[in-house]
XYZ file of C-alpha atoms in Angstrom:
96
model
C 67.794 -18.091 23.291
C 71.075 -17.243 21.636
C 73.149 -14.313 22.872
C 73.973 -12.030 19.950
C 76.481 -9.153 20.074
C 74.987 -5.671 20.480
C 76.789 -4.397 17.375
C 75.170 -7.148 15.334
C 71.708 -6.392 16.690
C 72.095 -2.668 15.979
C 72.808 -3.313 12.296
C 69.952 -2.036 10.094
C 69.743 -5.197 7.972
C 69.501 -7.374 11.092
C 66.731 -5.195 12.522
C 64.818 -5.477 9.233
C 65.297 -9.256 9.243
C 63.859 -9.644 12.742
C 60.921 -7.389 11.873
C 60.159 -9.423 8.748
C 60.577 -12.770 10.473
C 58.235 -11.641 13.250
C 55.656 -10.718 10.629
C 56.141 -14.069 8.890
C 55.511 -16.028 12.081
C 52.524 -13.903 13.034
C 51.030 -14.682 9.603
C 51.796 -18.387 10.046
C 49.998 -18.487 13.401
C 47.111 -16.435 12.068
C 46.746 -18.770 9.066
C 46.934 -21.745 11.432
C 44.084 -20.304 13.503
C 41.964 -19.540 10.436
C 42.503 -22.993 8.944
C 41.764 -24.640 12.263
C 38.558 -22.696 12.860
C 37.299 -23.121 9.313
C 37.944 -26.866 9.364
C 36.488 -27.273 12.832
C 33.202 -25.715 11.731
C 33.032 -27.284 8.261
C 34.588 -30.754 8.497
C 34.148 -33.846 10.613
C 36.423 -34.323 13.614
C 38.298 -37.172 11.890
C 38.985 -35.078 8.792
C 39.888 -32.080 10.952
C 42.463 -34.040 12.921
C 44.133 -35.639 9.888
C 44.116 -32.714 7.478
C 44.856 -29.975 10.001
C 47.854 -31.887 11.362
C 49.355 -32.177 7.894
C 48.623 -28.579 6.935
C 49.976 -27.126 10.168
C 53.104 -29.279 9.907
C 53.718 -28.238 6.299
C 53.068 -24.576 7.046
C 55.391 -24.634 10.065
C 58.130 -26.474 8.185
C 57.950 -24.006 5.294
C 58.121 -21.045 7.686
C 61.065 -22.605 9.540
C 62.903 -23.169 6.251
C 62.270 -19.565 5.182
C 63.452 -18.368 8.606
C 66.726 -20.291 8.432
C 67.325 -19.293 4.813
C 66.611 -15.639 5.612
C 68.898 -15.578 8.649
C 71.749 -17.186 6.715
C 71.239 -14.638 3.942
C 71.229 -11.814 6.485
C 74.428 -13.124 8.075
C 76.141 -13.333 4.684
C 75.296 -9.718 3.946
C 76.238 -8.381 7.382
C 79.510 -10.298 7.681
C 80.327 -9.529 4.047
C 80.052 -5.807 4.760
C 82.435 -6.057 7.709
C 84.810 -8.449 5.969
C 85.322 -6.129 2.999
C 88.867 -4.809 3.158
C 89.294 -1.036 3.180
C 90.755 0.535 0.036
C 94.515 0.331 -0.014
C 94.743 -2.410 2.597
C 97.022 -5.337 1.939
C 95.251 -8.629 1.222
C 95.305 -11.227 3.974
C 97.916 -13.963 3.517
C 96.515 -17.220 2.200
C 97.262 -20.601 3.724
C 98.999 -22.607 1.030
């Protein structure tokens, strides 16, 4: 969906992030399926529709928040590694 530079995608921390986020979302969908099946077999249709909707929404929102937080954290670490000035380099001029 978003084109990312090859150098960024080859970074070890980025690869770990995408592996972990894939596992997170697979667990979210698996939990969604388990909750849905359990409720479908054990609750009335009215209860199923109301409760499942709220649970799935909350679970998805929590996973989305963790995803965004994790990606921002990953970006901070990756860009911080590349932004670190080499030893002996002059500091960048500041805009005053």
